[in-house]
Amino acid sequence: MIKYTGFIRKIRYYSESSHYIVALLEVEGEQKLITMNGYMSNFNEYDKYLFYGNYEIHPKYGQQLKLDHYEVVLSTDEDEMIKYLSSPLFKGIGPTQAKYIVDALGKDTLTLIKEDKHHLDNVKGMTAVKRDYIYEVLTANDYDQEVIQFFMGHGISMRYIGIIQETYKEKTLEVLQNHPYQLIEDIDGIGFKTADELALKLGGSKESPERLKAAVLYSVKRGCFDSGSTYMLYDEIKKAYHKNIGYIDESVFNEYLEILVDEEFVIQEGELYYDKELYDSEEIISSFLKKINSYPEEHYDEKEVGRLLTNFQDKFGIEYSKKQKEAIDYFLKYPMMILTGGPGTGKTTTVKALIRMYRSLYPNESISLVAPTGRAAKRLSELTGLEACTIHRELKWDLHKNTFAMNKNNPLSSEVLIIDEFSMVDSLLLSKLFEACRKVHKVLFIGDYHQLPSVAPGNVLKDFIESHLKAIELDEIYRQTKDSGIVQLAHQLIRQEVHDLSLFDQYKDINFFNSTNFEVVKNVVMIVKKAIESGYDQNDIQVLAPIYKGVAGIDALNLALQEVFNPKEDQDEYRIGQTVYRVGDKILQTKNRPDDDVYNGDIGVLVEIGRKDGFEYLEDTLIVDFDGNFVEYTSKDFLTFTLAYCMSIHKAQGNEFKIVIMPVLDDYYIMLKRNLIYTGLTRAKQSLFILGSPKAFLYGIQNVKDAKRKTTLTSKINQEQSLNLYDFLEEEESSLGETVDESGYQEDLPFEDVPF
């Protein structure tokens, strides 16, 4: 093994998430700078290091030193130590103070400080703040490097080291060594396979109780999230367990399943096994609905409402249908209502009217308008003229603690709750919202149950409707949209009346192009170029696809469309993995970032690439503009966004675009479902282009056998009223005497006419 003593002089690449570094070293005995790659943390240009490693030949960059491990060299030369302690590394310590320190402690100054910071107490001009700061700087690297060496020494992937350290901080090694399966619960993206690999590399036994118990629990949780269900059956859990473990001893499996039930991590009801959080979510939702539905009918001034309705119709030149008027009347009278309907049926104008009328009648009532995505919330706000926000923002979600500040002990002040795009809301999130809505006495759910259900477990809107909760479905197509092929196609899909492609010949705003898998990219590019020539831009045009891989997948389409919308010219660009991002690129956010007010499904534009300059900036920074909200991304955030020229249909929910281009191919066979195609085409406002196979399209729109989500919400809602209102009021009264911490009650949050 080669050993070098020297300094880091230039950083070519550094990842904060993995601590991987490529740097140029100035070392003793070498005339030229040496290229080194490996794993480091908290490095700087002022420290001297001992680098240990071996040379390797990189196929592209040539000979490099592969770092095995390193040490910080603590100088014993007085002049060097004074220069070091007075460097920018130790802010507030100038040459004079540095000399006082070295004069007092001698040649072992740095070693003595690291051993015990109180060696500094008798130094002239020293304060407790300065003492602690010097000590922290000198020791900052020690623990991080210990963690790195732990990972490398056990052959553990460095992929998650950044997020693991961020989560556990000084307890990182303790958790890794003693509780590796805890990572499954605490860190998003780490499943049983990753945690198990770590545990076994650390010498864990395949028969350890921790391993087997974790495998059973993960089988229940992951099974629910993968299927969108709130419970699993015994055989399903056993099958998943076998897949995770690789074998099955049924008696052992039964033993740990029973333990999890006894400990209430898993809830068993007969043959059903629930993840505890999902079980609780259904209980909370059903109890809330029972409470809301117990409120009496409200009486309003019918003459005043009639006058307001007439004025509204005259002002906007519309005439409300019988069902629309029924919806307005019911909302004003009763505590809860579902408003549903396909495109063009007037949901928007109905909602606008009923909100305005309610505010006229009850001007002092507090109304919360929420939606599951940022785009949907923005649309709701534009529609109503009132402030709307995401559910996460309304509940003040803390990303780092995975908690909601607004909760059952710290409720919202709202009295009326209106939720748009309700089909996208999952059981867990809705239960958290309902817990915080203890003052709410009226709720309106708005959504289209023909669309895709939520990504997370639950099928809430469909369950509500099947529970016979009051739902008014608008089914009359507004006269303004009767000539829209998009609207007609959507409603024919709902009625299952599409048996061929003849409808595409009747309307100018819908088009079907026969395309093979290998022709899709070329044809999509052709359509996009014609749209651009017609005056549309990247915000108007959206390509939608159901899968990421393949010749006609999202990834391939994004690369091709980037060259159309934002070809390489003089703008700056930045590579992340296999993707090159350029200033001006259309960007899709894929994870919620409540601190920055940007959420999964939001679309922005990359406006700046800020590169680190030596040691002044250790992190490269990308800045994305989300409609005036400028969000900074560093390496730990780079996997939370992607190109947005093409996106998944799931991610597009809650958004609308002037032009939608949607491939429907044989390659997508496993994904072809009527609700998927319906959701995609209803994102289009002006023009829809479908490319692919007629056979695949017809198969997809006829396939209504979507994987059945297993939930028990409907049965729980329909159970006899079990809520004791007196108990609820008693609970409210008892909470009045409680002191609520400003951070709120913190609970874990478990786990979106242009013919060319």
mmCIF file of C-alpha atoms in Angstrom, residues 100 125 143 164 168 181 188 301 310 339 361 367-368 373 433 437 456 490 495 513 523 584 587 658 662 678 726:
data_model
loop_
_atom_site.group_PDB
_atom_site.id
_atom_site.type_symbol
_atom_site.label_atom_id
_atom_site.label_comp_id
_atom_site.label_asym_id
_atom_site.label_seq_id
_atom_site.Cartn_x
_atom_site.Cartn_y
_atom_site.Cartn_z
ATOM 1 C CA TYR A 100 -0.866 32.578 22.729
ATOM 2 C CA GLY A 125 -7.783 35.833 25.876
ATOM 3 C CA TYR A 143 -16.305 10.439 13.906
ATOM 4 C CA ILE A 164 -27.930 7.493 7.609
ATOM 5 C CA TYR A 168 -28.718 9.176 13.515
ATOM 6 C CA TYR A 181 -33.089 -3.405 10.900
ATOM 7 C CA ASP A 188 -37.069 6.211 3.241
ATOM 8 C CA ASP A 301 -82.314 32.126 3.544
ATOM 9 C CA THR A 310 -79.221 34.450 -10.313
ATOM 10 C CA LEU A 339 -68.971 16.266 -5.683
ATOM 11 C CA LEU A 361 -74.058 33.760 4.025
ATOM 12 C CA ILE A 367 -62.561 27.877 5.288
ATOM 13 C CA SER A 368 -59.553 25.658 4.453
ATOM 14 C CA THR A 373 -50.370 18.551 -5.012
ATOM 15 C CA LEU A 433 -55.863 15.749 8.167
ATOM 16 C CA CYS A 437 -59.952 19.022 11.942
ATOM 17 C CA ALA A 456 -50.096 5.203 -1.190
ATOM 18 C CA ALA A 490 -63.521 10.592 -21.642
ATOM 19 C CA ARG A 495 -69.761 4.457 -20.194
ATOM 20 C CA PHE A 513 -51.210 7.822 -34.821
ATOM 21 C CA ASN A 523 -43.243 10.739 -33.958
ATOM 22 C CA GLY A 584 -33.642 26.194 -19.078
ATOM 23 C CA ILE A 587 -37.879 20.016 -14.051
ATOM 24 C CA LYS A 658 -52.960 22.572 -23.394
ATOM 25 C CA MET A 662 -49.551 9.937 -24.791
ATOM 26 C CA TYR A 678 -58.617 7.997 -18.707
ATOM 27 C CA TYR A 726 -70.395 12.992 24.773
#
